[in-house]
Short mmCIF file of C-alpha atoms and ligand atoms in Angstrom, two decimals:
data_model
loop_
_atom_site.label_atom_id
_atom_site.label_comp_id
_atom_site.label_asym_id
_atom_site.label_seq_id
_atom_site.Cartn_x
_atom_site.Cartn_y
_atom_site.Cartn_z
CA MET A 1 74.42 92.04 128.28
CA ILE A 2 75.85 88.56 128.79
CA TYR A 3 78.67 87.79 126.35
CA LEU A 4 79.11 84.06 125.74
CA ASP A 5 80.79 84.14 122.36
CA ASN A 6 84.47 84.30 123.31
CA ALA A 7 85.40 81.80 120.59
CA ALA A 8 84.28 84.36 118.00
CA THR A 9 86.27 87.17 119.57
CA THR A 10 87.21 88.51 122.99
CA GLN A 11 87.12 91.87 124.70
CA VAL A 12 90.53 93.57 124.71
CA ARG A 13 91.99 93.83 128.21
CA ASN A 14 92.40 97.33 129.66
CA GLU A 15 96.11 96.67 130.27
CA VAL A 16 96.44 95.78 126.59
CA VAL A 17 94.76 98.99 125.45
CA ASP A 18 97.00 100.97 127.84
CA ALA A 19 100.11 99.33 126.39
CA MET A 20 99.01 100.10 122.82
CA ILE A 21 98.02 103.76 123.18
CA PRO A 22 101.54 105.32 123.27
CA TYR A 23 102.21 103.75 119.87
CA PHE A 24 99.43 105.85 118.36
CA HIS A 25 100.71 109.04 120.03
CA ASP A 26 104.30 109.92 120.90
CA LYS A 27 105.73 106.58 119.70
CA PHE A 28 104.26 106.83 116.23
CA GLY A 29 107.54 106.43 114.29
CA ASN A 30 108.02 104.06 111.37
CA PRO A 31 110.24 101.26 112.73
CA SER A 32 112.32 101.27 109.52
CA SER A 33 113.41 104.92 109.85
CA LEU A 34 116.86 105.70 111.16
CA TYR A 35 116.25 108.15 114.03
CA GLU A 36 115.65 107.22 117.61
CA LEU A 37 111.87 107.65 117.51
CA ALA A 38 111.89 104.82 114.98
CA SER A 39 114.57 102.51 116.32
CA GLU A 40 112.78 102.42 119.68
CA ASN A 41 109.81 100.95 117.86
CA LYS A 42 112.00 98.41 116.13
CA ASN A 43 113.28 97.37 119.56
CA ALA A 44 109.76 97.18 120.93
CA ILE A 45 108.75 94.85 118.08
CA ASN A 46 111.71 92.58 118.72
CA GLN A 47 110.97 92.50 122.43
CA ALA A 48 107.39 91.54 121.57
CA ARG A 49 108.80 88.78 119.38
CA GLU A 50 110.80 87.43 122.31
CA VAL A 51 107.79 87.54 124.61
CA ILE A 52 105.73 85.56 122.07
CA ALA A 53 108.53 83.06 121.43
CA LYS A 54 108.78 82.29 125.16
CA THR A 55 105.05 81.46 125.39
CA ILE A 56 105.47 78.46 123.05
CA GLY A 57 109.09 77.45 123.71
CA ALA A 58 110.35 78.86 120.40
CA ASP A 59 113.31 81.05 119.43
CA SER A 60 112.44 84.64 118.61
CA ASN A 61 113.68 84.30 115.01
CA GLU A 62 111.03 81.64 114.49
CA ILE A 63 108.17 84.13 115.02
CA PHE A 64 106.69 86.16 112.15
CA PHE A 65 103.97 88.73 112.78
CA THR A 66 100.93 88.56 110.48
CA SER A 67 97.46 90.07 110.22
CA GLY A 68 95.92 87.18 112.17
CA GLY A 69 95.03 83.51 112.20
CA THR A 70 93.69 83.40 108.66
CA GLU A 71 96.86 84.83 107.13
CA SER A 72 99.06 82.54 109.23
CA ASP A 73 97.11 79.45 108.09
CA ASN A 74 97.30 80.55 104.44
CA TRP A 75 101.01 81.20 104.70
CA ALA A 76 101.91 77.90 106.37
CA LEU A 77 100.04 75.79 103.83
CA ARG A 78 101.00 77.72 100.72
CA ASN A 79 104.61 77.87 101.85
CA ALA A 80 104.80 74.11 102.39
CA ALA A 81 103.28 73.56 98.94
CA GLU A 82 105.66 76.00 97.29
CA ASN A 83 108.87 74.87 98.96
CA TYR A 84 108.24 71.15 99.33
CA GLY A 85 106.07 70.53 96.24
CA GLU A 86 109.10 68.99 94.53
CA LYS A 87 109.27 66.32 97.19
CA GLY A 88 105.62 65.41 96.88
CA ARG A 89 102.15 66.74 96.24
CA HIS A 90 100.10 65.13 99.00
CA ILE A 91 98.73 66.98 102.04
CA ILE A 92 96.78 65.55 104.97
CA THR A 93 94.31 67.58 106.99
CA SER A 94 91.12 66.91 108.94
CA ARG A 95 87.43 67.35 108.21
CA ILE A 96 86.96 69.79 111.08
CA GLU A 97 89.51 72.49 110.23
CA HIS A 98 88.71 76.20 110.11
CA HIS A 99 87.85 77.53 106.65
CA ALA A 100 91.21 79.34 106.60
CA VAL A 101 92.80 75.89 106.27
CA LEU A 102 90.05 74.13 104.29
CA HIS A 103 89.71 76.81 101.64
CA THR A 104 93.50 77.02 101.24
CA CYS A 105 93.49 73.24 100.73
CA GLU A 106 90.78 73.62 98.09
CA TYR A 107 92.96 76.16 96.31
CA LEU A 108 95.99 73.87 96.51
CA SER A 109 93.99 70.94 95.15
CA LYS A 110 93.23 73.06 92.08
CA LYS A 111 96.98 73.63 91.78
CA GLY A 112 97.59 69.89 91.53
CA PHE A 113 97.96 68.86 95.18
CA GLU A 114 96.07 65.90 96.49
CA ILE A 115 94.36 66.44 99.85
CA THR A 116 93.34 63.68 102.25
CA TYR A 117 90.76 64.68 104.85
CA VAL A 118 90.98 62.39 107.87
CA ASN A 119 87.81 61.74 109.85
CA VAL A 120 87.09 62.40 113.49
CA ASP A 121 85.13 60.25 115.93
CA GLU A 122 81.81 61.25 117.48
CA TYR A 123 83.68 63.41 120.02
CA GLY A 124 85.57 65.31 117.34
CA MET A 125 88.88 63.53 117.98
CA ILE A 126 91.25 62.65 115.13
CA ARG A 127 91.67 58.92 114.57
CA LEU A 128 95.43 58.48 114.88
CA ASN A 129 95.44 55.15 113.02
CA GLU A 130 93.66 56.68 110.09
CA LEU A 131 96.19 59.52 110.13
CA ARG A 132 99.14 57.09 110.20
CA ASN A 133 97.67 55.08 107.34
CA ALA A 134 97.07 58.20 105.27
CA ILE A 135 100.78 59.04 105.13
CA ARG A 136 102.36 58.22 101.77
CA LYS A 137 105.80 58.60 100.20
CA ASP A 138 104.72 61.86 98.58
CA THR A 139 103.08 63.37 101.71
CA ILE A 140 104.69 66.72 102.55
CA LEU A 141 102.43 68.20 105.21
CA ILE A 142 99.97 67.32 107.96
CA SER A 143 97.75 70.22 109.05
CA VAL A 144 95.57 69.47 112.08
CA MET A 145 94.12 72.11 114.37
CA PHE A 146 95.14 72.16 118.04
CA ALA A 147 91.58 72.68 119.29
CA ASN A 148 88.32 73.10 117.46
CA ASN A 149 86.53 76.45 117.48
CA GLU A 150 83.00 75.00 117.32
CA ILE A 151 82.99 71.97 119.59
CA GLY A 152 86.15 72.60 121.63
CA SER A 153 87.77 69.18 121.25
CA ILE A 154 91.55 69.23 121.82
CA GLN A 155 93.59 66.99 119.52
CA PRO A 156 96.52 64.79 120.66
CA VAL A 157 98.95 67.26 119.10
CA GLY A 158 102.06 65.78 120.71
CA GLU A 159 101.30 62.39 119.16
CA ILE A 160 100.46 63.85 115.78
CA GLY A 161 103.78 65.71 115.89
CA ARG A 162 105.65 62.52 116.72
CA ILE A 163 103.96 60.64 113.87
CA ALA A 164 104.76 63.45 111.42
CA ARG A 165 108.38 63.81 112.50
CA GLN A 166 109.01 60.05 112.33
CA ALA A 167 107.58 59.98 108.81
CA GLY A 168 109.61 63.02 107.75
CA VAL A 169 106.43 65.02 107.11
CA LEU A 170 105.98 68.67 108.11
CA PHE A 171 103.36 69.44 110.75
CA HIS A 172 101.25 72.61 110.89
CA THR A 173 98.74 73.28 113.64
CA ASP A 174 96.10 76.01 113.70
CA ALA A 175 96.37 76.90 117.38
CA VAL A 176 94.19 80.00 117.23
CA GLN A 177 91.71 78.58 119.78
CA ALA A 178 94.30 76.81 121.91
CA TYR A 179 97.01 79.46 122.21
CA CYS A 180 97.11 80.87 125.76
CA HIS A 181 94.24 78.55 126.73
CA VAL A 182 96.21 75.27 126.69
CA PRO A 183 99.96 74.88 127.42
CA ILE A 184 101.97 74.64 124.17
CA ASP A 185 105.61 73.68 123.60
CA VAL A 186 106.50 73.59 119.92
CA LYS A 187 109.76 71.69 120.46
CA GLU A 188 108.30 69.03 122.72
CA MET A 189 105.30 68.63 120.39
CA ASN A 190 107.36 68.52 117.17
CA ILE A 191 105.42 71.38 115.62
CA ASP A 192 106.89 72.93 112.45
CA PHE A 193 104.30 75.68 111.84
CA LEU A 194 101.86 77.17 114.34
CA SER A 195 99.18 79.82 113.73
CA ALA A 196 97.81 82.14 116.42
CA SER A 197 95.71 85.29 116.58
CA GLY A 198 95.48 88.32 118.88
CA HIS A 199 91.74 88.78 119.15
CA LYS A 200 91.06 85.29 120.57
CA ILE A 201 93.31 85.98 123.57
CA ARG A 202 91.95 89.39 124.65
CA GLY A 203 94.29 91.23 122.33
CA PRO A 204 93.46 93.35 119.27
CA LYS A 205 91.99 92.21 115.96
CA GLY A 206 94.04 92.19 112.77
CA VAL A 207 97.26 90.85 114.29
CA GLY A 208 98.65 87.39 114.87
CA PHE A 209 101.75 85.36 114.22
CA LEU A 210 103.10 82.32 112.47
CA TYR A 211 105.79 80.22 114.14
CA VAL A 212 108.09 78.58 111.60
CA ARG A 213 110.70 76.17 112.91
CA ASN A 214 114.30 77.04 112.10
CA LYS A 215 115.74 75.21 109.08
CA ILE A 216 112.38 75.08 107.33
CA LYS A 217 112.34 76.69 103.91
CA LEU A 218 110.19 79.80 103.91
CA SER A 219 108.99 82.04 101.09
CA PRO A 220 107.65 85.56 101.61
CA MET A 221 103.93 85.97 102.29
CA ILE A 222 104.02 89.54 100.95
CA PHE A 223 106.72 91.14 98.78
CA GLY A 224 107.99 94.65 99.39
CA GLY A 225 110.31 96.14 102.00
CA SER A 226 112.55 94.23 104.35
CA GLN A 227 110.17 93.99 107.33
CA GLU A 228 109.94 90.62 109.11
CA ARG A 229 113.24 89.64 107.51
CA LYS A 230 111.78 90.22 104.04
CA MET A 231 109.22 87.51 104.64
CA ARG A 232 106.19 89.68 105.30
CA ALA A 233 106.73 93.13 103.88
CA GLY A 234 104.78 96.26 104.79
CA THR A 235 105.14 98.77 107.62
CA GLU A 236 104.57 96.89 110.85
CA ASN A 237 101.32 97.16 112.79
CA VAL A 238 103.24 98.42 115.83
CA PRO A 239 100.30 99.05 118.20
CA GLY A 240 98.81 95.69 117.18
CA ILE A 241 102.05 93.80 117.76
CA ILE A 242 102.49 95.44 121.18
CA GLY A 243 98.87 94.62 121.99
CA LEU A 244 99.32 91.00 120.92
CA SER A 245 102.47 90.48 122.99
CA THR A 246 101.00 92.22 126.04
CA ALA A 247 97.88 90.05 125.85
CA ALA A 248 99.97 86.90 125.34
CA LYS A 249 102.19 87.70 128.31
CA LEU A 250 99.23 88.36 130.62
CA GLU A 251 97.16 85.40 129.44
CA ASN A 252 100.08 83.00 129.55
CA ALA A 253 101.20 84.03 133.03
CA ASN A 254 98.10 82.65 134.75
CA LEU A 255 97.08 80.11 132.12
CA ILE A 256 96.66 77.11 134.41
CA LYS A 257 94.76 78.99 137.09
CA ARG A 258 92.46 80.57 134.54
CA ALA A 259 91.93 77.27 132.70
CA ASN A 260 90.94 75.58 135.96
CA ARG A 261 88.53 78.35 136.84
CA GLU A 262 86.95 78.36 133.41
CA SER A 263 86.70 74.57 133.26
CA ARG A 264 84.82 74.55 136.55
CA ALA A 265 82.37 77.18 135.31
CA ARG A 266 82.02 75.32 131.99
CA ASP A 267 81.33 72.01 133.76
CA TYR A 268 78.67 73.67 135.89
CA LEU A 269 77.05 75.06 132.73
CA ILE A 270 77.20 71.67 130.97
CA GLU A 271 75.83 69.79 133.96
CA ARG A 272 72.89 72.14 134.39
CA ILE A 273 71.93 72.12 130.70
CA MET A 274 72.25 68.34 130.34
CA ARG A 275 70.30 67.69 133.54
CA GLU A 276 67.52 70.22 132.97
CA ILE A 277 66.87 70.13 129.22
CA PRO A 278 65.85 66.74 127.78
CA PHE A 279 66.70 65.56 124.24
CA THR A 280 70.00 67.45 124.29
CA ARG A 281 73.37 66.34 122.99
CA LEU A 282 76.72 67.65 124.20
CA ASN A 283 79.02 68.21 121.24
CA GLY A 284 82.74 67.56 121.52
CA HIS A 285 84.63 65.56 124.10
CA ARG A 286 83.31 65.58 127.65
CA TYR A 287 86.69 66.30 129.31
CA ASN A 288 89.24 66.78 126.55
CA ARG A 289 87.88 70.16 125.54
CA LEU A 290 88.78 73.84 125.65
CA PRO A 291 88.23 75.29 129.14
CA GLY A 292 85.71 77.86 127.89
CA ASN A 293 83.75 75.84 125.33
CA ALA A 294 80.28 74.30 125.71
CA SER A 295 78.35 73.19 122.60
CA PHE A 296 74.90 71.64 122.63
CA SER A 297 72.40 70.38 120.08
CA PHE A 298 68.78 70.63 121.16
CA GLN A 299 66.55 68.27 119.22
CA TYR A 300 63.36 69.76 117.76
CA VAL A 301 64.74 73.29 118.06
CA ASP A 302 65.81 75.72 115.37
CA GLY A 303 69.15 77.15 116.46
CA GLU A 304 68.72 80.39 114.55
CA SER A 305 65.42 81.15 116.31
CA LEU A 306 67.07 80.26 119.61
CA LEU A 307 69.89 82.73 118.91
CA VAL A 308 67.53 85.54 117.97
CA MET A 309 65.46 85.00 121.12
CA LEU A 310 68.58 84.85 123.29
CA ASP A 311 69.73 88.11 121.72
CA MET A 312 66.42 89.70 122.72
CA GLU A 313 67.22 88.70 126.29
CA GLY A 314 70.68 90.28 125.99
CA ILE A 315 72.64 87.05 125.61
CA CYS A 316 75.27 86.77 122.85
CA ALA A 317 75.94 83.23 121.65
CA SER A 318 76.58 81.33 118.44
CA SER A 319 74.81 78.63 116.43
CA GLY A 320 76.06 75.69 114.40
CA SER A 321 75.28 76.78 110.93
CA ALA A 322 76.62 79.28 108.50
CA CYS A 323 74.85 81.18 105.79
CA THR A 324 76.56 80.03 102.59
CA SER A 325 75.33 81.71 99.43
CA GLY A 326 71.97 82.57 100.90
CA SER A 327 71.06 79.15 102.28
CA LEU A 328 71.56 77.91 105.80
CA GLU A 329 74.06 75.05 105.88
CA PRO A 330 74.83 73.01 108.99
CA SER A 331 78.51 73.34 109.80
CA HIS A 332 81.03 70.90 108.34
CA VAL A 333 82.25 70.22 111.89
CA LEU A 334 78.86 69.05 113.18
CA ARG A 335 78.42 66.90 110.06
CA ALA A 336 81.88 65.40 110.62
CA VAL A 337 80.98 64.27 114.16
CA GLY A 338 77.95 62.50 112.71
CA LEU A 339 75.05 64.82 113.45
CA SER A 340 72.09 64.72 111.08
CA ASP A 341 71.31 68.10 109.53
CA GLU A 342 68.14 68.25 111.60
CA VAL A 343 69.99 67.88 114.89
CA ALA A 344 72.84 70.15 113.76
CA TYR A 345 70.31 72.94 113.15
CA GLY A 346 69.52 72.92 116.88
CA THR A 347 73.09 73.72 117.92
CA LEU A 348 74.08 76.39 120.41
CA ARG A 349 77.69 77.28 121.24
CA LEU A 350 78.36 79.06 124.52
CA THR A 351 81.97 80.13 125.09
CA ILE A 352 82.81 81.69 128.44
CA SER A 353 85.73 83.81 129.63
CA GLU A 354 87.36 84.12 133.03
CA ASP A 355 85.04 87.07 133.72
CA THR A 356 81.87 85.01 133.24
CA THR A 357 80.06 84.81 136.59
CA ARG A 358 77.95 82.08 138.16
CA GLU A 359 74.95 84.46 138.00
CA GLU A 360 75.42 84.94 134.26
CA ILE A 361 75.56 81.19 133.73
CA ASP A 362 72.43 80.66 135.83
CA LYS A 363 70.53 83.38 133.99
CA THR A 364 71.64 81.88 130.66
CA VAL A 365 70.59 78.33 131.55
CA ASP A 366 67.21 79.54 132.79
CA THR A 367 66.68 81.54 129.61
CA VAL A 368 67.80 78.75 127.27
CA LYS A 369 65.52 76.34 129.11
CA LYS A 370 62.54 78.65 128.74
CA ILE A 371 63.15 79.37 125.04
CA VAL A 372 63.81 75.73 124.16
CA SER A 373 60.54 74.62 125.68
CA GLU A 374 58.69 77.48 123.95
CA LEU A 375 60.15 76.53 120.57
CA ARG A 376 59.46 72.85 121.14
CA SER A 377 55.85 73.47 122.12
CA LYS A 378 55.38 75.00 118.65
CA SER A 379 57.17 72.15 116.89
CA GLU A 380 54.92 69.61 115.21
CA GLU A 381 57.63 66.96 115.21
CA TYR A 382 58.22 67.42 118.91
CA ASN A 383 54.53 67.07 119.73
CA ASN A 384 54.19 63.99 117.50
CA MET A 385 57.18 62.46 119.23
CA LEU A 386 55.71 63.19 122.66
CA GLN A 387 52.41 61.59 121.68
CA LYS A 388 54.14 58.45 120.44
CA TYR A 389 56.17 58.32 123.63
CA ARG A 390 53.06 58.63 125.84
CA ARG A 391 51.17 56.01 123.85
CA CYS A 392 54.11 53.68 124.19
CA ARG A 393 54.27 54.17 127.96
CA MET A 394 50.52 53.52 128.28
CA ASN A 395 50.80 50.29 126.28
CA ASN A 396 53.68 49.11 128.38
CA GLY A 397 51.73 49.89 131.54
CA ARG A 398 48.83 47.72 130.52
C1 PLP B 5 89.28 82.70 114.65
C2 PLP B 5 89.98 81.55 114.05
C3 PLP B 5 90.79 81.69 112.90
C4 PLP B 5 90.92 83.01 112.19
O1 PLP B 5 91.68 83.94 112.89
P1 PLP B 5 91.58 85.50 112.49
O2 PLP B 5 92.61 86.16 113.32
O3 PLP B 5 90.18 85.92 112.83
O4 PLP B 5 91.86 85.59 111.03
C5 PLP B 5 91.44 80.58 112.41
N1 PLP B 5 91.33 79.38 113.02
C6 PLP B 5 90.58 79.20 114.11
C7 PLP B 5 90.52 77.85 114.74
C8 PLP B 5 89.87 80.27 114.66
O5 PLP B 5 89.11 80.07 115.74
#
């Protein structure tokens, strides 16, 4: 099997599993209990908090453990609305956010908040001027993702943070795809809220964190006991938290080296596909993109068929559409970068990891190439287009 869907989820590292296991066995205590078996766990959680804080330049009391990226996004947005709704009822976000942000915005708009969705250019980059102009007196929050999960484009987060801070507006960034893949410093980048998730960084599923800058008003996500300083009640997911911090520590330690390695492999993949398969578009920014992300749209190809055929060859990848209420819809991200539905349907996302080998990439390119030409040979539109093209060349030759 060749796994090229690391943006969907990643394989947990062996070291991470090893670090988690004791917390299922002899270290099973409830961190809130008063004997040593328990207090050791409480200490382990707080050490994990410090490890996480260091990876983004935060203080440990600014880190709150959650059940993952989705919960962190929900919490950041709903908290800003709840605690700053008096100041104003306007929120700015982008057209290419994850549904965890977009659907929370939809909910808030039903609650009387006005949402402005700023556009992106053809490379999936936020237009900073448009963002600046969207800020009003009653704007309380800007929520723009650090890097996009579908097309990989990395936003100018430092500049967005500066714009927000100067305007006195809070800034949340969904960094689920960027965390441990791109260097992050929340202080330098003026970030007020940051969401991250364990299972995108070779840690476990169902655990993540929200960074909340000191001095920002915060309301509980879940009511109950006094866990997470009463902000997120419920007995802690101790193995998960240990897994998350172990993964973060390992991934962050060699971030630059790994990013360089992955970018080289990604560039090789992009160059081969673009050179060898005609009528193909690269989605996202050519250079300013996540190290592991490559996204293509093949004209005259149905992406779903391509995925199924790749699966039959043992290759796991992702397409550019989602099944919403029984019908296939091209993704909002591909629409936002200006793709027609027809082209968006031919999208293939390949996301590599540091373990992806040159052989795997070669095998994948060869297979994609073969399947694309098979699918195109059966496509009426493709054959009509070829005929027109040949006729045109003949006429010009005369
Ligand atoms: C995966 C992902 C999420 C959701 O994170 P979960 O931990 O799966 O809930 C949110 N935002 C982005 C950009 C993601 O890629």
